[in-house]
N, CA and C of each residue as an Amber inpcrd file, in Angstrom:
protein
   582
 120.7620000 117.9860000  75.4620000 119.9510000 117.8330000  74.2640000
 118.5110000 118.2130000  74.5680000 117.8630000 118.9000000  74.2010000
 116.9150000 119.3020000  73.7280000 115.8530000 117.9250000  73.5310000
 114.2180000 118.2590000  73.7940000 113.3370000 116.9640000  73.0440000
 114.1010000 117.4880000  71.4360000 113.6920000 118.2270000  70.9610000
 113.8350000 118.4940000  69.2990000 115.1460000 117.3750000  68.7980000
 115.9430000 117.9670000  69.3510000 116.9230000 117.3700000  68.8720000
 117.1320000 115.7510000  69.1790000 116.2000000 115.2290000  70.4820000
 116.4130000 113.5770000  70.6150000 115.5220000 113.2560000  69.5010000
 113.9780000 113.9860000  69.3960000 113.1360000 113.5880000  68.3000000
 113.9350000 113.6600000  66.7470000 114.9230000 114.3890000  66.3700000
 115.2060000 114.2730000  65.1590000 115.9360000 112.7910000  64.9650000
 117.3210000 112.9280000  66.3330000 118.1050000 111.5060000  66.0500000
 117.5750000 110.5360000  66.2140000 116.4390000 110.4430000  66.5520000
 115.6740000 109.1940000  66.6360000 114.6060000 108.4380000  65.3010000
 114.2780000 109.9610000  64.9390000 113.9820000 109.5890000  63.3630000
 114.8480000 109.4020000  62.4270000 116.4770000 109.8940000  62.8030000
 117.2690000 109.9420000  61.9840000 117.9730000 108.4650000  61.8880000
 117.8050000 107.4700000  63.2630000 118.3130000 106.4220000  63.5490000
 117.0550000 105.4630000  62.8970000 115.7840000 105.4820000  63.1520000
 115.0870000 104.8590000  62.6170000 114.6790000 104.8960000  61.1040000
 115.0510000 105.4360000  60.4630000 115.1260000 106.1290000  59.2240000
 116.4550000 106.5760000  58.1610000 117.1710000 105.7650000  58.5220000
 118.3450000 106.9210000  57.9490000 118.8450000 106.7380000  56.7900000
 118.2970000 105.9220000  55.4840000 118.4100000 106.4200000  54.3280000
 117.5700000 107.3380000  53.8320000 116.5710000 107.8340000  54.9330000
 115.7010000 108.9880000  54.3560000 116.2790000 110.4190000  54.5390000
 117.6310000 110.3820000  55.2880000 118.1950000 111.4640000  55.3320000
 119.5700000 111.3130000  54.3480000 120.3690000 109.8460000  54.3990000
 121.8370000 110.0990000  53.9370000 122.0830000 109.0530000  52.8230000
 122.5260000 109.1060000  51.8550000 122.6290000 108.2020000  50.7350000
 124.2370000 107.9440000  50.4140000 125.2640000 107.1680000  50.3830000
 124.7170000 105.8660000  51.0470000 124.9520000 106.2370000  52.1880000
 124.2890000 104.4900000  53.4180000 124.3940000 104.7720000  54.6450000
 125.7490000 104.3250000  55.0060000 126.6070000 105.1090000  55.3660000
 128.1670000 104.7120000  55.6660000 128.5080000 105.2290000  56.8100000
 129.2680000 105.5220000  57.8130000 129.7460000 105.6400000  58.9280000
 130.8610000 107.1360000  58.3670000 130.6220000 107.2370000  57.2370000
 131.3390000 108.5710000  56.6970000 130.1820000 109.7000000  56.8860000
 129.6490000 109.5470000  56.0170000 127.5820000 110.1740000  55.9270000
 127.0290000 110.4040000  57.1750000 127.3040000 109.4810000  58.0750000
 126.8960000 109.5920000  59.6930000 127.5880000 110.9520000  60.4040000
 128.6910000 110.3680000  59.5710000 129.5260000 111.7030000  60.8330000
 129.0690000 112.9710000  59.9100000 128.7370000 113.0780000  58.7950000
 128.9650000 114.4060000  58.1960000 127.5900000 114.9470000  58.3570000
 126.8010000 114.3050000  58.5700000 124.9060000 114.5130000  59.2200000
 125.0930000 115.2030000  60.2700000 125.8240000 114.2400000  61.2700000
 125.7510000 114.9840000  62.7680000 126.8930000 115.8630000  62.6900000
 127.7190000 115.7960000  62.1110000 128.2640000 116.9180000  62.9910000
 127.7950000 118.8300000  61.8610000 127.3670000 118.2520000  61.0470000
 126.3630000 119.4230000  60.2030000 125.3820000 119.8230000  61.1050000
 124.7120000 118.8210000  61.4220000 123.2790000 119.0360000  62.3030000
 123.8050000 119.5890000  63.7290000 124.9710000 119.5190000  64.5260000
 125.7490000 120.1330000  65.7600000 125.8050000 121.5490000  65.4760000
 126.4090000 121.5860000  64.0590000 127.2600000 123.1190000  63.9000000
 125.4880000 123.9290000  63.4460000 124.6700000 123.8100000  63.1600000
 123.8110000 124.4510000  62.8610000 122.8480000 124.4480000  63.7780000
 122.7310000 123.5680000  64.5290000 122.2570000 124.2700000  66.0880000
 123.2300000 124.8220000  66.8870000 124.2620000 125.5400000  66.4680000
 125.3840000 126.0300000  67.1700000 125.7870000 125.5040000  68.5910000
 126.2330000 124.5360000  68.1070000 126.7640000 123.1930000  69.3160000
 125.9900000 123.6010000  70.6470000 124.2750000 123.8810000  70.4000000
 123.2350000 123.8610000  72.0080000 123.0980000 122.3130000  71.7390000
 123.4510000 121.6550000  70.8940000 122.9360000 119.8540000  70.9750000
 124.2470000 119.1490000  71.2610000 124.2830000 118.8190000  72.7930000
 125.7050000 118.7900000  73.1910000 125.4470000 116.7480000  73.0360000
 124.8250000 116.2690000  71.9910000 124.9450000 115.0980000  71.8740000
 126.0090000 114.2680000  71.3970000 127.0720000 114.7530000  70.7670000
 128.1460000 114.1330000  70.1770000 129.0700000 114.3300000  71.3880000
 128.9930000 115.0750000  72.5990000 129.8000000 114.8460000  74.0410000
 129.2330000 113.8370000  74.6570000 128.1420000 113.5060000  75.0820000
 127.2180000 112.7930000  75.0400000 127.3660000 111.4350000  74.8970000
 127.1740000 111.2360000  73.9850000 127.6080000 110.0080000  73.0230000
 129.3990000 109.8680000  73.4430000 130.1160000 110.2970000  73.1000000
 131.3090000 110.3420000  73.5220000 131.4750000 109.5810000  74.6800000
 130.6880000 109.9730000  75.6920000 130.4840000 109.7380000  77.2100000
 130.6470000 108.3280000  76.9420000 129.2310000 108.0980000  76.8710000
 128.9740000 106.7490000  77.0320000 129.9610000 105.7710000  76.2730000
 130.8230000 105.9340000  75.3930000 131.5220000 104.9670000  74.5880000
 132.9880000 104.5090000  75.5250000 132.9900000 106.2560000  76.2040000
 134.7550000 106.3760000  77.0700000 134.1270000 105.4690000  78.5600000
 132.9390000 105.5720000  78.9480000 132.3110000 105.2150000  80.1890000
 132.2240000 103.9120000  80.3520000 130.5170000 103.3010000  79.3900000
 130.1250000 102.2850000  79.1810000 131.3320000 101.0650000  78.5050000
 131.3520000 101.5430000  77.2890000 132.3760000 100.6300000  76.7290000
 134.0380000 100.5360000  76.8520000 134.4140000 101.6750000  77.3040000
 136.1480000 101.8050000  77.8170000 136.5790000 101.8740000  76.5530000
 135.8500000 103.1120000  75.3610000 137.0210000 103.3790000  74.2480000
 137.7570000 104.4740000  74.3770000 138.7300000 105.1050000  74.2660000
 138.8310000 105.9170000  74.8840000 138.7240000 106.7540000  73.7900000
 138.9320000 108.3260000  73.8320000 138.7760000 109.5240000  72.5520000
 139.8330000 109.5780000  72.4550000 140.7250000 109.3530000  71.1200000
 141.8820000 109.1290000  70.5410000 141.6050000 110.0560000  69.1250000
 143.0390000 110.5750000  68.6570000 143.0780000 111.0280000  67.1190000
 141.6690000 110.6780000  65.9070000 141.2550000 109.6970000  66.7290000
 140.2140000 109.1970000  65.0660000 139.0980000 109.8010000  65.6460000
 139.2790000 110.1620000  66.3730000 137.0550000 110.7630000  67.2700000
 136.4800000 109.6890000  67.9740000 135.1630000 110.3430000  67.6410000
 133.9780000 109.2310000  67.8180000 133.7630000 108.7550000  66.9500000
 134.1130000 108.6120000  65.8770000 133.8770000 107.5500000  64.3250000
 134.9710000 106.4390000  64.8070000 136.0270000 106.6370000  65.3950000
 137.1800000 105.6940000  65.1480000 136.7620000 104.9920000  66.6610000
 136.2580000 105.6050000  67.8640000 135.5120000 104.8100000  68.9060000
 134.8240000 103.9120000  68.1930000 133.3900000 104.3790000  67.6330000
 132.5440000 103.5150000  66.8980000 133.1710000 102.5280000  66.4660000
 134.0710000 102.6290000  65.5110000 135.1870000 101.4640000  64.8310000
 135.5240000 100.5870000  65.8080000 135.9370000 101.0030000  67.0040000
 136.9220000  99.6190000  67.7910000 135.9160000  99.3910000  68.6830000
 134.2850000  99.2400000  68.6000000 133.6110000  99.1170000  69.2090000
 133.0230000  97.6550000  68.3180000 132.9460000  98.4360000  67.2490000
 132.1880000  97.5190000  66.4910000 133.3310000  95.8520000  66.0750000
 134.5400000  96.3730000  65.9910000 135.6660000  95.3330000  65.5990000
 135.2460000  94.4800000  67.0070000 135.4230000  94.6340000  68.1480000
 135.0910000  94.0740000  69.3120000 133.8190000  92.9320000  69.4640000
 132.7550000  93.8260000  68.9040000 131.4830000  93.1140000  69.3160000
 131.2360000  92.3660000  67.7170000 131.8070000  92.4070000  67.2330000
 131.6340000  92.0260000  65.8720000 130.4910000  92.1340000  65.0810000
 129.8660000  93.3720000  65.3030000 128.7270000  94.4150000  64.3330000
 129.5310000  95.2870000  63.5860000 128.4530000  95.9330000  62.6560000
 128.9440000  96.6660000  61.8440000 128.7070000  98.4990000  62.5130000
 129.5270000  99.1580000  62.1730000 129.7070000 100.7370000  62.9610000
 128.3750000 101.0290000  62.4630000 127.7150000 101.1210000  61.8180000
 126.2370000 101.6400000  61.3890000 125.4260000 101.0450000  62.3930000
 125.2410000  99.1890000  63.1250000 124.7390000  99.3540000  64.1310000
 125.2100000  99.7400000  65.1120000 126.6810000 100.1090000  65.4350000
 127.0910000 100.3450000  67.1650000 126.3800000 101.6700000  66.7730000
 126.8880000 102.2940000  65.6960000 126.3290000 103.8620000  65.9050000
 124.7720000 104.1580000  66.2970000 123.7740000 103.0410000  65.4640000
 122.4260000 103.1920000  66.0430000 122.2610000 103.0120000  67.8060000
 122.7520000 101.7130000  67.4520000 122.3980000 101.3810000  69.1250000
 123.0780000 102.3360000  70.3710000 124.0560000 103.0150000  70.2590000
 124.6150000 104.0060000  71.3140000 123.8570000 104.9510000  70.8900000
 123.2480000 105.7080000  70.0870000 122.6000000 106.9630000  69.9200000
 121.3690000 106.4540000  70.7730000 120.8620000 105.1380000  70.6230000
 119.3770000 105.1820000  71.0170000 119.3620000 104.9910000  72.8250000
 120.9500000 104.4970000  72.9250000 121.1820000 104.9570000  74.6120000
 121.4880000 106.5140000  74.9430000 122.2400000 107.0000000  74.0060000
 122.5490000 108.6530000  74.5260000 120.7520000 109.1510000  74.4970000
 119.6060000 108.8710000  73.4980000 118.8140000 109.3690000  74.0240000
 117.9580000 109.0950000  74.9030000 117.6540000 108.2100000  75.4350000
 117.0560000 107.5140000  76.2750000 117.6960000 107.2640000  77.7590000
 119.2330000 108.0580000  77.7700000 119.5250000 107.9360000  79.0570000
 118.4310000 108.4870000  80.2920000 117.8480000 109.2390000  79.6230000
 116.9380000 109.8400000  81.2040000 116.0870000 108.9600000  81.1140000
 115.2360000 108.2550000  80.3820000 114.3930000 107.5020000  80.5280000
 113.6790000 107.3640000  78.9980000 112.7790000 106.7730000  79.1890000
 111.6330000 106.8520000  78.3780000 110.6170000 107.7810000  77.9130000
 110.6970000 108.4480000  76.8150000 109.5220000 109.6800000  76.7600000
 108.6530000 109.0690000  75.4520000 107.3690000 109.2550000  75.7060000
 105.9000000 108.7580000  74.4840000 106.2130000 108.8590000  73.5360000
 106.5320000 110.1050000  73.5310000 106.3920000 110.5290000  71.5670000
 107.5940000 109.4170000  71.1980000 108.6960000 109.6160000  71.4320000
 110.2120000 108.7320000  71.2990000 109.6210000 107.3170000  71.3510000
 109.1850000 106.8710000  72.2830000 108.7050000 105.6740000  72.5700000
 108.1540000 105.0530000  71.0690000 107.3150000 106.1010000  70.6830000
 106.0100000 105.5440000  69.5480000 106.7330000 106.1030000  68.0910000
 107.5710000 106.4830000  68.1370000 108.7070000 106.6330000  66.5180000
 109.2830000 104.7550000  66.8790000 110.0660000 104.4220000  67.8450000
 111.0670000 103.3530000  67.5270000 109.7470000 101.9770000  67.6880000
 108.8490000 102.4250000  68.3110000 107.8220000 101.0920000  68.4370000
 107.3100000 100.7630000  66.9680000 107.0820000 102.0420000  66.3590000
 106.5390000 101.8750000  65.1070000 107.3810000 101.2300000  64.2620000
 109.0510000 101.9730000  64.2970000 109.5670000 100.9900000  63.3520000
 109.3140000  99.9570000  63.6540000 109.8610000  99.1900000  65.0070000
 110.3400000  97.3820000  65.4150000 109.0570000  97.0100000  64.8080000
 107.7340000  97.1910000  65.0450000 106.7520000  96.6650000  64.3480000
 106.5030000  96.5610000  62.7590000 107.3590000  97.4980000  61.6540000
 107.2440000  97.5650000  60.8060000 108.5480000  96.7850000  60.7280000
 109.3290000  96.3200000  61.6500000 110.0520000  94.9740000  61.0630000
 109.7720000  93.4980000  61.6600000 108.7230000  93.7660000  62.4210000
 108.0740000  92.5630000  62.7560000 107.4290000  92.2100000  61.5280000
 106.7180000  93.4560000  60.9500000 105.5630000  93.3860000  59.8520000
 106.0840000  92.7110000  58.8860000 107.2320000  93.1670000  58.5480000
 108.2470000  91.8450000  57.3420000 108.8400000  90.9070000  57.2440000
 108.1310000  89.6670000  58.0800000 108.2510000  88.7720000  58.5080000
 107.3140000  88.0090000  58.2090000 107.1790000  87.4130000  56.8910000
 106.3270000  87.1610000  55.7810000 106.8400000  85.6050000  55.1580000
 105.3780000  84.8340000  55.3980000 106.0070000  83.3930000  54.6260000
 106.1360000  83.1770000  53.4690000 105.0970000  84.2080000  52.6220000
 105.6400000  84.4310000  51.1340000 107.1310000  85.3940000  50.8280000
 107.6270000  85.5880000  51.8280000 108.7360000  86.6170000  51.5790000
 108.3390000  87.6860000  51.5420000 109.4440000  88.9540000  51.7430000
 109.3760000  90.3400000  51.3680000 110.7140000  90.8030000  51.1920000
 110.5130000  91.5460000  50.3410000 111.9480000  92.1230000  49.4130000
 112.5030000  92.5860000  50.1190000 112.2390000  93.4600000  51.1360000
 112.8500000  94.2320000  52.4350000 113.2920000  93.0480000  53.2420000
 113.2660000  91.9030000  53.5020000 113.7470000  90.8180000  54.6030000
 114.3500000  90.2460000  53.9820000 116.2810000  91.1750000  54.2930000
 117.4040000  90.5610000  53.5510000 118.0370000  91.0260000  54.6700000
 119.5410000  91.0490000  54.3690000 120.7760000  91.7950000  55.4660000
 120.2420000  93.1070000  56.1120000 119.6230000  93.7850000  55.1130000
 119.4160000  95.0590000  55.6700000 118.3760000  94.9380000  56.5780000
 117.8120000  94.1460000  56.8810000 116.2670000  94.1880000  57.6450000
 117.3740000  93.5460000  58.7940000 117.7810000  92.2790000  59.2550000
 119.0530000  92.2550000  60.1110000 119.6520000  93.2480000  60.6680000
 120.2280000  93.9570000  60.1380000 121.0370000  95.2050000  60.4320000
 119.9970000  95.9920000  60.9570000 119.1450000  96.5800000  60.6930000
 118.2650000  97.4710000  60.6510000 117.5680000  96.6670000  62.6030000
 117.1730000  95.4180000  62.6640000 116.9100000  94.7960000  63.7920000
 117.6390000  94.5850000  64.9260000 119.1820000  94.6620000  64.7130000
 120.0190000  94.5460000  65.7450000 120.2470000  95.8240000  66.0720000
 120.2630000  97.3250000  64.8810000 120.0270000  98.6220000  65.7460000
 119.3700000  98.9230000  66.5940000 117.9640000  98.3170000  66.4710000
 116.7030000  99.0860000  66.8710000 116.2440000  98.0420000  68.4060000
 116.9970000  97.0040000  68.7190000 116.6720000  95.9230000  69.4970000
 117.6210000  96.0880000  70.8600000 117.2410000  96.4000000  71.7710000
 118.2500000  96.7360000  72.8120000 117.2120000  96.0750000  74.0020000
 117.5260000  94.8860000  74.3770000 117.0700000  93.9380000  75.3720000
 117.3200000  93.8760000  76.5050000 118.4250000  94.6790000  76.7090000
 118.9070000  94.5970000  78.5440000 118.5440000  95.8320000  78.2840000
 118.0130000  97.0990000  78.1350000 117.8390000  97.7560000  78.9190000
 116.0450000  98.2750000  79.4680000 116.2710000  98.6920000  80.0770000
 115.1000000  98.7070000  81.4020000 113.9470000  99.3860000  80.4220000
 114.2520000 100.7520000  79.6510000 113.5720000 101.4220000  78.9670000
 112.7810000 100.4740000  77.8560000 113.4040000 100.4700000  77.2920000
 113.1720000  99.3020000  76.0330000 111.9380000  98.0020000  76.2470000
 112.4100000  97.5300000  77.5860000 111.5010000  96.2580000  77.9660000
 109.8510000  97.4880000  78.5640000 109.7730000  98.2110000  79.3350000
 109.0040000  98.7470000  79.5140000 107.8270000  99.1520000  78.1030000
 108.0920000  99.5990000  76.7290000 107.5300000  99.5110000  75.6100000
 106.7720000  98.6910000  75.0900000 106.9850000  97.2800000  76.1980000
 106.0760000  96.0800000  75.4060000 105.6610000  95.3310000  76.4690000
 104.4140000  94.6020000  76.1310000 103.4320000  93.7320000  77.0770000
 104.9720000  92.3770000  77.7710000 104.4990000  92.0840000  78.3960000
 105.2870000  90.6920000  79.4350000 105.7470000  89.8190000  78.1220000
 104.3180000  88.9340000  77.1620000 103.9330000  88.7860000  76.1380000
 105.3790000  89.1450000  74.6860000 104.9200000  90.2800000  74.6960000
 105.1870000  90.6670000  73.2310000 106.8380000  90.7450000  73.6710000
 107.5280000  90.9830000  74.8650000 108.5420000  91.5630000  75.4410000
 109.4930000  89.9910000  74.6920000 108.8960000  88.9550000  75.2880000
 109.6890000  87.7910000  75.3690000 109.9170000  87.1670000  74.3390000
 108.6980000  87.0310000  73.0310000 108.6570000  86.7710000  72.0780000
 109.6660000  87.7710000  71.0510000 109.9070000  89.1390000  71.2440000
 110.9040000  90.1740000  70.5040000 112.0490000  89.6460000  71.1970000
 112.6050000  88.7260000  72.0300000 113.7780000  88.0590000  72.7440000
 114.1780000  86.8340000  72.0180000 113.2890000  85.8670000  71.9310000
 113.2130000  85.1530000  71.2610000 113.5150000  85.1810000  69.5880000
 113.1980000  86.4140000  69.1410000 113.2230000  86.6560000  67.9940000
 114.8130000  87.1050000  67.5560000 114.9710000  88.0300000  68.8080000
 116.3350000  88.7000000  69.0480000 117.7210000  87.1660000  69.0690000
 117.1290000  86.5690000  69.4700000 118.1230000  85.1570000  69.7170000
 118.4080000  84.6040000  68.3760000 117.1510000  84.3300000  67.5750000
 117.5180000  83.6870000  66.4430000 118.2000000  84.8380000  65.5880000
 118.1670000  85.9050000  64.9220000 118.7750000  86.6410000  64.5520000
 119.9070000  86.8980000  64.8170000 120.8610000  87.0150000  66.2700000
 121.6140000  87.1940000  67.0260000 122.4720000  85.9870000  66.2260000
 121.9220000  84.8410000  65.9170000 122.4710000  83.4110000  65.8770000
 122.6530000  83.1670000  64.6120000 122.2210000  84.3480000  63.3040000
 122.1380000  83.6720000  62.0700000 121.0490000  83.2560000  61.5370000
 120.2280000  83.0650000  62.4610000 119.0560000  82.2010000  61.7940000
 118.1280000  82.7900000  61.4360000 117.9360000  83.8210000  59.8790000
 117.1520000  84.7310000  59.6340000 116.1190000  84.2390000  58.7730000
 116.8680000  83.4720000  57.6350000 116.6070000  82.6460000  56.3950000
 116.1290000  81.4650000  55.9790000 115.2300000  81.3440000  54.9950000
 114.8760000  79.6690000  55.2590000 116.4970000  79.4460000  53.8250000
 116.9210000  78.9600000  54.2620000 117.9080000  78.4140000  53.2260000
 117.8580000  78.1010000  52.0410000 116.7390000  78.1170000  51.8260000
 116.1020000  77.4430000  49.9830000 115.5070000  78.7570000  49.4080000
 115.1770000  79.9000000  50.4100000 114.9120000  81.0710000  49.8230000
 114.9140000  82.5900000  50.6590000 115.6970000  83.2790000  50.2100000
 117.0180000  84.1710000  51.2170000 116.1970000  85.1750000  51.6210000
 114.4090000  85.1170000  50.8030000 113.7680000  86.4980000  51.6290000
 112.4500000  86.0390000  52.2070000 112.8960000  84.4250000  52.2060000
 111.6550000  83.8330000  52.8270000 112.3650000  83.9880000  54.5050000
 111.6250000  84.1090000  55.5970000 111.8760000  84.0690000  56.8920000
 112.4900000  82.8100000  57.0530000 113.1440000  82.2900000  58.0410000
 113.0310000  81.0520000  59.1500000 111.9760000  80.1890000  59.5870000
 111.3860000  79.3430000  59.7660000 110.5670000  78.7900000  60.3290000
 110.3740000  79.2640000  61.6920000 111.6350000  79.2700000  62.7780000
 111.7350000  79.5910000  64.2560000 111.0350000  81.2110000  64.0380000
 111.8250000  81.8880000  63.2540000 111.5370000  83.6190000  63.3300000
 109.7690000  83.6500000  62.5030000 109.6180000  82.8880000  61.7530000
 107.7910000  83.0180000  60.7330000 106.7090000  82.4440000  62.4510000
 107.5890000  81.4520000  62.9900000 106.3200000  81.1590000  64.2790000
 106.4020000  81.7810000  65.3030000 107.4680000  82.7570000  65.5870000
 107.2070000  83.8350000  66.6950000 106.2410000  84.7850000  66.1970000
 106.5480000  85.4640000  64.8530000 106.2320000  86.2220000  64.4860000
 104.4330000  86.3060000  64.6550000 104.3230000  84.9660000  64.2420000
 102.7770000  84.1100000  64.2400000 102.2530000  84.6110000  65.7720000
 103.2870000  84.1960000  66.6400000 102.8340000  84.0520000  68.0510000
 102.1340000  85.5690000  68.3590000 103.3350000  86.2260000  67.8150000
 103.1990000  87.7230000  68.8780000 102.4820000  88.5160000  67.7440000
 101.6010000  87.8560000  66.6370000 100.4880000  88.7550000  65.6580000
  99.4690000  88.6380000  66.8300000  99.2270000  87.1720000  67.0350000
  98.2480000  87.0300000  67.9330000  97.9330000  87.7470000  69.5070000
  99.2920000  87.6520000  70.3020000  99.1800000  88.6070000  71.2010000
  99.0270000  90.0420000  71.1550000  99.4410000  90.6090000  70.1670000
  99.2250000  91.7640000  69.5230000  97.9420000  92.1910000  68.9210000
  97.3030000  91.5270000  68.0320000  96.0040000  91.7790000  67.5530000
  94.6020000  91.1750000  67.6930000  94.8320000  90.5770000  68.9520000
  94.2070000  89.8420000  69.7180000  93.1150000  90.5380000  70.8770000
């Protein structure tokens, strides 16, 4: 893969009703493998990706593809294929490491879902802001923790836990935050804009 092509899937992962309407695991495949055939398969990322699913996770490539991997990935870990699909793309690109520009597309989102983490609520902090947080949140790996202060690292862990657990919502109002997730959030404004 090419930078071009990690820079697109990375906007395409952080972003991706700005490319596919709806977002379905159908739409996914018909993006990439459009976007393969028109760089005339030089974006050898859907082998790639492949890799890591037959490698990392032990699915193997069977009749259904890499959509039907995705599937018995996600039945397993009990996410939905829209996040396994984020979160393995954001390892196929980041296998070599960490690069700036990449770095400062996915930092910007996580912060613009830190940013909606609001005690008056925000319309955006529902399931989809969830979903959208467990794509973009990848805690064991080495790259990922490197992106953020000691600080900000532990508190996005913390945050990662309650989410992980359900606990998104104040119960009396479904786009008001958590109390646990509104006082991290508190915490790491301060380490952040401090």
């Amino acid at each position: 893969m090419t930078k071009k092509d990690k820079l697109l899937l990375i906007h395409f992962v952080t972003r991706t009703g700005m490319y596919i309407n709806p977002i379905d695991i159908n739409n996914v495949h018909s993006f990439i493998t459009g976007y393969t055939i028109a760089r005339k398969n030089k974006c050898n990322f859907i082998n790639s990706f492949k890799k890591i699913l037959s490698t990392k996770y032990r699915m193997k490539y069977l009749s259904d593809g890499w959509i039907g991997q995705i599937n018995r990935v996600s039945k397993k870990q009990s996410i939905s294929n829209i996040v396994t699909f984020k979160k393995i793309t954001l390892e196929t690109i980041f296998i070599d490491g960490l690069d700036k520009e990449m770095e400062k597309i996915l930092k910007s989102r996580i912060l613009d879902l830190i940013n909606k983490i609001d005690r008056a609520g925000h319309p955006w902090y529902k399931e989809t802001w969830k979903d959208d947080w467990l794509s973009l949140i990848l805690i064991n790996k080495n790259w990922f923790k490197q992106m953020w202060s000691d600080e900000e690292f532990e508190i996005i862990k913390l945050i990662d836990k309650e989410v992980t657990s359900g606990n998104i919502t104040n119960i009396y109002k479904t786009i008001v935050p958590s109390d646990a997730i509104l006082n991290l959030k508190e915490q790491f404004d301060k380490i952040t804009f401090n």
